[in-house]
């Protein structure tokens, strides 16, 4: 009997190791490709970039990055405690996304969760930072896990005209999602300088990759896409960082304009972006994952409202909250603070449930739906 138990234990252990090895097989690909080694044309563009300084991309304004060493370990300890307040206490209500054609002359947005948002502008569809995976990590075994399902399967997406990426962090650039969209859609990927190297490694054809430095622009499906500044950083491994650019995006049609901030700390450059490219009918502003350990690279909800007003935004739709736990603040705190600040500064906001369509021509009043899950 003891021998049988030993045999079963060995078999079980071997199966577990095999399962772990299978789950880890994609990690090297997940890390992407170093842009400077991906070809002379891209390497030359990177070295010519005003943002590329001393061998890496850098913010023009002073910044701090998430702490490492003892301080970083202390933060990991904080993550291990008080986890209950950093997740919803009930089911997050989902909505079935609208399936009718996009308004030919209008503007509609569907927030799917975290930063993933579909914007329908003047009859075209633009998908921002698509992430359909359950975890934002180089492996499905570890990393932040989503608090709610996506409102629709990735194969149920309507035809997309452009797929826009803000930077290469796992919660904004997901290899499995990119591969799926490469096979199921025909849209080009519009990305910051250097990010195209990752896409090429994952099988995206070169002709479907449009890489832009800050202040460069491209025309796609009759829309104008402009890469604009952000205050952040990049990297898919702690050993190698800032070898791809990060950014925000302007998407402009004939009459409608949208601004997507990506990930960014607050900086006074938003006023210049607004003066040059605004005003904006809709801004997609990150409100979550802020913390005292990284004050310069993620905005607080109050700073998101300030940036929205600097940009000349007419309607603010908050993103980068609710779906993944990426900081120490309580789950619903970002949206509560946003709601209070918007009232204090008379800023128009909309807080949709994941999957809910928002037509900027008929904005619904804010409902505190998150209260039932807090």
mmCIF file of C-alpha atoms in Angstrom, residues 24-282:
data_model
loop_
_atom_site.group_PDB
_atom_site.id
_atom_site.type_symbol
_atom_site.label_atom_id
_atom_site.label_comp_id
_atom_site.label_asym_id
_atom_site.label_seq_id
_atom_site.Cartn_x
_atom_site.Cartn_y
_atom_site.Cartn_z
ATOM 1 C CA UNK A 24 5.784 28.293 -18.923
ATOM 2 C CA UNK A 25 6.616 27.350 -22.495
ATOM 3 C CA UNK A 26 5.480 30.732 -23.860
ATOM 4 C CA UNK A 27 7.355 32.909 -21.363
ATOM 5 C CA UNK A 28 10.303 33.649 -23.692
ATOM 6 C CA UNK A 29 7.895 34.812 -26.410
ATOM 7 C CA UNK A 30 5.860 36.826 -23.888
ATOM 8 C CA UNK A 31 8.949 38.880 -23.072
ATOM 9 C CA UNK A 32 8.933 40.150 -26.627
ATOM 10 C CA UNK A 33 11.902 41.260 -28.688
ATOM 11 C CA UNK A 34 14.473 43.955 -27.994
ATOM 12 C CA UNK A 35 13.760 46.672 -30.571
ATOM 13 C CA UNK A 36 17.403 47.605 -31.119
ATOM 14 C CA UNK A 37 18.092 44.028 -32.231
ATOM 15 C CA UNK A 38 15.008 43.745 -34.446
ATOM 16 C CA UNK A 39 16.412 45.344 -37.571
ATOM 17 C CA UNK A 40 18.461 48.348 -38.697
ATOM 18 C CA UNK A 41 15.527 50.514 -39.796
ATOM 19 C CA UNK A 42 13.753 50.391 -36.423
ATOM 20 C CA UNK A 43 17.030 50.719 -34.519
ATOM 21 C CA UNK A 44 17.923 53.832 -36.517
ATOM 22 C CA UNK A 45 14.524 55.415 -35.861
ATOM 23 C CA UNK A 46 14.857 54.708 -32.141
ATOM 24 C CA UNK A 47 18.330 56.220 -31.899
ATOM 25 C CA UNK A 48 17.119 59.363 -33.705
ATOM 26 C CA UNK A 49 14.173 59.839 -31.337
ATOM 27 C CA UNK A 50 14.345 62.888 -29.043
ATOM 28 C CA UNK A 51 12.878 60.606 -26.355
ATOM 29 C CA UNK A 52 15.813 58.133 -26.564
ATOM 30 C CA UNK A 53 18.537 59.242 -24.167
ATOM 31 C CA UNK A 54 21.620 57.313 -23.034
ATOM 32 C CA UNK A 55 20.429 54.023 -24.471
ATOM 33 C CA UNK A 56 16.815 54.108 -23.270
ATOM 34 C CA UNK A 57 13.579 56.021 -23.681
ATOM 35 C CA UNK A 58 13.034 58.660 -20.986
ATOM 36 C CA UNK A 59 10.400 61.128 -19.859
ATOM 37 C CA UNK A 60 11.324 64.769 -20.536
ATOM 38 C CA UNK A 61 9.976 65.662 -17.103
ATOM 39 C CA UNK A 62 11.363 64.297 -13.789
ATOM 40 C CA UNK A 63 9.829 60.978 -12.778
ATOM 41 C CA UNK A 64 10.116 58.039 -10.438
ATOM 42 C CA UNK A 65 9.585 54.376 -11.179
ATOM 43 C CA UNK A 66 8.112 51.696 -8.898
ATOM 44 C CA UNK A 67 10.514 50.955 -6.040
ATOM 45 C CA UNK A 68 12.815 47.948 -6.068
ATOM 46 C CA UNK A 69 14.925 46.304 -3.369
ATOM 47 C CA UNK A 70 13.753 46.445 0.274
ATOM 48 C CA UNK A 71 11.057 49.023 -0.457
ATOM 49 C CA UNK A 72 9.675 46.886 -3.267
ATOM 50 C CA UNK A 73 9.637 43.831 -0.982
ATOM 51 C CA UNK A 74 7.753 45.851 1.631
ATOM 52 C CA UNK A 75 5.126 46.701 -0.968
ATOM 53 C CA UNK A 76 4.788 43.020 -1.842
ATOM 54 C CA UNK A 77 4.140 42.390 1.840
ATOM 55 C CA UNK A 78 1.416 45.023 1.801
ATOM 56 C CA UNK A 79 -0.182 43.305 -1.194
ATOM 57 C CA UNK A 80 -0.328 40.094 0.790
ATOM 58 C CA UNK A 81 -2.326 41.824 3.537
ATOM 59 C CA UNK A 82 -5.728 43.432 3.246
ATOM 60 C CA UNK A 83 -6.512 41.747 -0.051
ATOM 61 C CA UNK A 84 -10.249 41.677 0.598
ATOM 62 C CA UNK A 85 -10.662 45.459 0.354
ATOM 63 C CA UNK A 86 -8.808 45.502 -2.972
ATOM 64 C CA UNK A 87 -11.354 43.350 -4.775
ATOM 65 C CA UNK A 88 -15.115 43.617 -5.309
ATOM 66 C CA UNK A 89 -17.284 41.880 -2.731
ATOM 67 C CA UNK A 90 -19.886 40.795 -5.244
ATOM 68 C CA UNK A 91 -20.381 40.232 -8.962
ATOM 69 C CA UNK A 92 -19.476 43.128 -11.223
ATOM 70 C CA UNK A 93 -22.528 43.728 -13.435
ATOM 71 C CA UNK A 94 -21.818 43.252 -17.123
ATOM 72 C CA UNK A 95 -23.798 44.494 -20.089
ATOM 73 C CA UNK A 96 -24.154 43.058 -23.571
ATOM 74 C CA UNK A 97 -22.257 45.445 -25.880
ATOM 75 C CA UNK A 98 -24.273 47.124 -28.629
ATOM 76 C CA UNK A 99 -24.228 45.199 -31.898
ATOM 77 C CA UNK A 100 -25.821 47.749 -34.222
ATOM 78 C CA UNK A 101 -23.649 49.667 -36.724
ATOM 79 C CA UNK A 102 -21.628 52.550 -35.276
ATOM 80 C CA UNK A 103 -23.120 56.029 -35.674
ATOM 81 C CA UNK A 104 -21.931 57.379 -39.023
ATOM 82 C CA UNK A 105 -21.418 60.924 -37.754
ATOM 83 C CA UNK A 106 -21.344 60.333 -34.025
ATOM 84 C CA UNK A 107 -19.205 58.995 -31.212
ATOM 85 C CA UNK A 108 -19.868 55.954 -29.049
ATOM 86 C CA UNK A 109 -17.625 54.105 -26.595
ATOM 87 C CA UNK A 110 -17.798 50.645 -25.043
ATOM 88 C CA UNK A 111 -15.561 50.023 -22.028
ATOM 89 C CA UNK A 112 -14.832 46.296 -21.716
ATOM 90 C CA UNK A 113 -12.804 46.555 -18.511
ATOM 91 C CA UNK A 114 -9.459 47.927 -17.295
ATOM 92 C CA UNK A 115 -8.082 49.936 -20.247
ATOM 93 C CA UNK A 116 -9.678 47.903 -23.047
ATOM 94 C CA UNK A 117 -12.144 50.208 -24.801
ATOM 95 C CA UNK A 118 -13.841 50.214 -28.187
ATOM 96 C CA UNK A 119 -14.435 53.690 -29.604
ATOM 97 C CA UNK A 120 -16.772 54.083 -32.560
ATOM 98 C CA UNK A 121 -16.015 57.407 -34.166
ATOM 99 C CA UNK A 122 -17.737 58.603 -37.332
ATOM 100 C CA UNK A 123 -18.525 55.080 -38.459
ATOM 101 C CA UNK A 124 -15.067 53.613 -37.723
ATOM 102 C CA UNK A 125 -14.103 51.342 -34.863
ATOM 103 C CA UNK A 126 -10.899 51.817 -32.843
ATOM 104 C CA UNK A 127 -9.900 49.293 -30.171
ATOM 105 C CA UNK A 128 -7.608 50.553 -27.414
ATOM 106 C CA UNK A 129 -5.225 48.330 -25.406
ATOM 107 C CA UNK A 130 -7.077 45.024 -25.896
ATOM 108 C CA UNK A 131 -6.494 42.430 -23.154
ATOM 109 C CA UNK A 132 -8.660 39.307 -23.066
ATOM 110 C CA UNK A 133 -6.415 37.047 -20.953
ATOM 111 C CA UNK A 134 -7.374 36.054 -17.410
ATOM 112 C CA UNK A 135 -4.064 37.249 -15.973
ATOM 113 C CA UNK A 136 -1.775 40.154 -16.859
ATOM 114 C CA UNK A 137 1.514 38.340 -16.592
ATOM 115 C CA UNK A 138 4.050 36.455 -18.718
ATOM 116 C CA UNK A 139 2.601 33.211 -17.356
ATOM 117 C CA UNK A 140 -0.967 32.019 -16.672
ATOM 118 C CA UNK A 141 0.229 30.596 -13.338
ATOM 119 C CA UNK A 142 0.948 33.918 -11.634
ATOM 120 C CA UNK A 143 0.040 37.583 -11.764
ATOM 121 C CA UNK A 144 -3.047 39.757 -11.233
ATOM 122 C CA UNK A 145 -6.224 37.907 -12.163
ATOM 123 C CA UNK A 146 -9.283 39.650 -13.578
ATOM 124 C CA UNK A 147 -12.263 40.325 -11.303
ATOM 125 C CA UNK A 148 -14.848 39.957 -14.054
ATOM 126 C CA UNK A 149 -15.232 38.216 -17.373
ATOM 127 C CA UNK A 150 -15.014 40.147 -20.595
ATOM 128 C CA UNK A 151 -18.481 41.225 -21.761
ATOM 129 C CA UNK A 152 -17.963 39.357 -25.041
ATOM 130 C CA UNK A 153 -15.603 36.760 -26.498
ATOM 131 C CA UNK A 154 -12.838 38.144 -28.635
ATOM 132 C CA UNK A 155 -14.236 36.293 -31.641
ATOM 133 C CA UNK A 156 -17.501 38.216 -31.251
ATOM 134 C CA UNK A 157 -15.871 41.598 -31.886
ATOM 135 C CA UNK A 158 -17.221 43.472 -34.895
ATOM 136 C CA UNK A 159 -14.790 44.401 -37.685
ATOM 137 C CA UNK A 160 -12.167 46.771 -36.275
ATOM 138 C CA UNK A 161 -10.515 49.564 -38.268
ATOM 139 C CA UNK A 162 -7.509 50.176 -35.995
ATOM 140 C CA UNK A 163 -5.994 48.602 -32.879
ATOM 141 C CA UNK A 164 -4.127 51.117 -30.710
ATOM 142 C CA UNK A 165 -1.551 50.224 -28.037
ATOM 143 C CA UNK A 166 -0.292 52.711 -25.444
ATOM 144 C CA UNK A 167 2.773 50.787 -24.190
ATOM 145 C CA UNK A 168 4.105 47.297 -23.628
ATOM 146 C CA UNK A 169 3.141 46.513 -20.016
ATOM 147 C CA UNK A 170 1.190 43.268 -19.656
ATOM 148 C CA UNK A 171 -2.085 44.925 -18.665
ATOM 149 C CA UNK A 172 -2.033 46.903 -21.938
ATOM 150 C CA UNK A 173 -0.241 44.603 -24.396
ATOM 151 C CA UNK A 174 -1.271 40.940 -24.235
ATOM 152 C CA UNK A 175 0.384 38.391 -26.508
ATOM 153 C CA UNK A 176 -2.539 35.966 -26.670
ATOM 154 C CA UNK A 177 -4.937 38.778 -27.524
ATOM 155 C CA UNK A 178 -2.616 40.154 -30.196
ATOM 156 C CA UNK A 179 -2.298 36.741 -31.804
ATOM 157 C CA UNK A 180 -6.055 36.259 -31.776
ATOM 158 C CA UNK A 181 -6.708 39.682 -33.308
ATOM 159 C CA UNK A 182 -4.051 39.063 -35.934
ATOM 160 C CA UNK A 183 -5.975 36.003 -37.078
ATOM 161 C CA UNK A 184 -9.539 37.278 -36.678
ATOM 162 C CA UNK A 185 -9.212 40.927 -37.759
ATOM 163 C CA UNK A 186 -7.585 42.832 -40.618
ATOM 164 C CA UNK A 187 -6.939 46.091 -38.766
ATOM 165 C CA UNK A 188 -3.460 47.570 -38.428
ATOM 166 C CA UNK A 189 -1.815 47.955 -35.019
ATOM 167 C CA UNK A 190 -0.921 51.577 -34.236
ATOM 168 C CA UNK A 191 1.805 51.550 -31.587
ATOM 169 C CA UNK A 192 4.558 53.642 -29.991
ATOM 170 C CA UNK A 193 8.073 53.396 -31.371
ATOM 171 C CA UNK A 194 9.717 50.043 -30.609
ATOM 172 C CA UNK A 195 6.557 48.129 -29.692
ATOM 173 C CA UNK A 196 6.358 46.800 -33.235
ATOM 174 C CA UNK A 197 9.281 44.493 -32.438
ATOM 175 C CA UNK A 198 7.105 42.577 -29.957
ATOM 176 C CA UNK A 199 4.291 42.336 -32.482
ATOM 177 C CA UNK A 200 6.584 40.995 -35.181
ATOM 178 C CA UNK A 201 7.822 38.264 -32.841
ATOM 179 C CA UNK A 202 4.207 37.296 -32.180
ATOM 180 C CA UNK A 203 3.378 36.926 -35.852
ATOM 181 C CA UNK A 204 1.851 40.283 -36.815
ATOM 182 C CA UNK A 205 2.759 41.041 -40.438
ATOM 183 C CA UNK A 206 5.002 44.059 -40.873
ATOM 184 C CA UNK A 207 2.499 45.750 -43.177
ATOM 185 C CA UNK A 208 -0.039 45.766 -40.317
ATOM 186 C CA UNK A 209 2.255 47.629 -37.899
ATOM 187 C CA UNK A 210 2.363 51.433 -37.724
ATOM 188 C CA UNK A 211 4.983 52.702 -35.246
ATOM 189 C CA UNK A 212 5.021 56.344 -34.244
ATOM 190 C CA UNK A 213 7.222 58.565 -32.120
ATOM 191 C CA UNK A 214 5.652 61.384 -30.139
ATOM 192 C CA UNK A 215 4.176 64.083 -32.394
ATOM 193 C CA UNK A 216 4.163 61.774 -35.414
ATOM 194 C CA UNK A 217 0.858 60.889 -37.033
ATOM 195 C CA UNK A 218 -0.763 58.475 -39.475
ATOM 196 C CA UNK A 219 -4.012 58.239 -41.399
ATOM 197 C CA UNK A 220 -5.979 55.009 -40.941
ATOM 198 C CA UNK A 221 -9.504 54.401 -42.296
ATOM 199 C CA UNK A 222 -10.073 58.125 -42.721
ATOM 200 C CA UNK A 223 -9.051 58.932 -39.145
ATOM 201 C CA UNK A 224 -5.968 60.801 -37.968
ATOM 202 C CA UNK A 225 -3.895 59.120 -35.252
ATOM 203 C CA UNK A 226 -1.325 61.228 -33.390
ATOM 204 C CA UNK A 227 1.127 59.824 -30.853
ATOM 205 C CA UNK A 228 1.379 62.245 -27.953
ATOM 206 C CA UNK A 229 3.363 62.405 -24.733
ATOM 207 C CA UNK A 230 2.768 60.492 -21.511
ATOM 208 C CA UNK A 231 4.648 60.267 -18.232
ATOM 209 C CA UNK A 232 5.297 56.583 -17.716
ATOM 210 C CA UNK A 233 7.819 53.817 -18.468
ATOM 211 C CA UNK A 234 7.938 50.494 -20.309
ATOM 212 C CA UNK A 235 9.290 46.966 -20.147
ATOM 213 C CA UNK A 236 8.149 43.348 -20.018
ATOM 214 C CA UNK A 237 10.877 42.306 -17.593
ATOM 215 C CA UNK A 238 12.480 44.032 -14.621
ATOM 216 C CA UNK A 239 15.892 43.294 -16.106
ATOM 217 C CA UNK A 240 15.167 45.281 -19.266
ATOM 218 C CA UNK A 241 13.117 48.474 -19.174
ATOM 219 C CA UNK A 242 12.414 51.546 -21.273
ATOM 220 C CA UNK A 243 13.591 50.061 -24.565
ATOM 221 C CA UNK A 244 10.172 50.777 -26.113
ATOM 222 C CA UNK A 245 8.287 54.065 -26.046
ATOM 223 C CA UNK A 246 5.032 54.728 -24.197
ATOM 224 C CA UNK A 247 2.474 57.340 -25.116
ATOM 225 C CA UNK A 248 -1.028 58.753 -25.275
ATOM 226 C CA UNK A 249 -3.135 59.027 -28.425
ATOM 227 C CA UNK A 250 -5.252 61.526 -30.304
ATOM 228 C CA UNK A 251 -7.835 60.066 -32.684
ATOM 229 C CA UNK A 252 -9.496 62.691 -34.859
ATOM 230 C CA UNK A 253 -12.233 62.407 -37.442
ATOM 231 C CA UNK A 254 -13.833 65.143 -39.503
ATOM 232 C CA UNK A 255 -15.673 66.599 -36.498
ATOM 233 C CA UNK A 256 -15.151 64.262 -33.515
ATOM 234 C CA UNK A 257 -11.994 63.964 -31.433
ATOM 235 C CA UNK A 258 -10.965 61.442 -28.799
ATOM 236 C CA UNK A 259 -8.001 61.418 -26.424
ATOM 237 C CA UNK A 260 -6.693 58.254 -24.760
ATOM 238 C CA UNK A 261 -4.152 58.858 -22.002
ATOM 239 C CA UNK A 262 -2.838 55.290 -21.737
ATOM 240 C CA UNK A 263 -0.861 55.022 -18.505
ATOM 241 C CA UNK A 264 0.555 58.296 -17.264
ATOM 242 C CA UNK A 265 1.243 60.452 -14.304
ATOM 243 C CA UNK A 266 -0.023 64.004 -14.361
ATOM 244 C CA UNK A 267 2.170 66.589 -16.111
ATOM 245 C CA UNK A 268 1.634 70.039 -17.541
ATOM 246 C CA UNK A 269 1.990 68.773 -21.110
ATOM 247 C CA UNK A 270 -1.732 68.024 -21.220
ATOM 248 C CA UNK A 271 -2.396 71.719 -21.679
ATOM 249 C CA UNK A 272 -0.204 71.764 -24.772
ATOM 250 C CA UNK A 273 -1.868 68.649 -26.191
ATOM 251 C CA UNK A 274 -5.259 70.221 -25.647
ATOM 252 C CA UNK A 275 -4.211 73.490 -27.269
ATOM 253 C CA UNK A 276 -2.751 71.728 -30.313
ATOM 254 C CA UNK A 277 -5.210 68.879 -30.848
ATOM 255 C CA UNK A 278 -8.303 69.595 -28.756
ATOM 256 C CA UNK A 279 -10.886 70.220 -27.612
ATOM 257 C CA UNK A 280 -11.920 66.582 -27.224
ATOM 258 C CA UNK A 281 -15.449 65.211 -27.297
ATOM 259 C CA UNK A 282 -14.297 62.269 -25.178
#
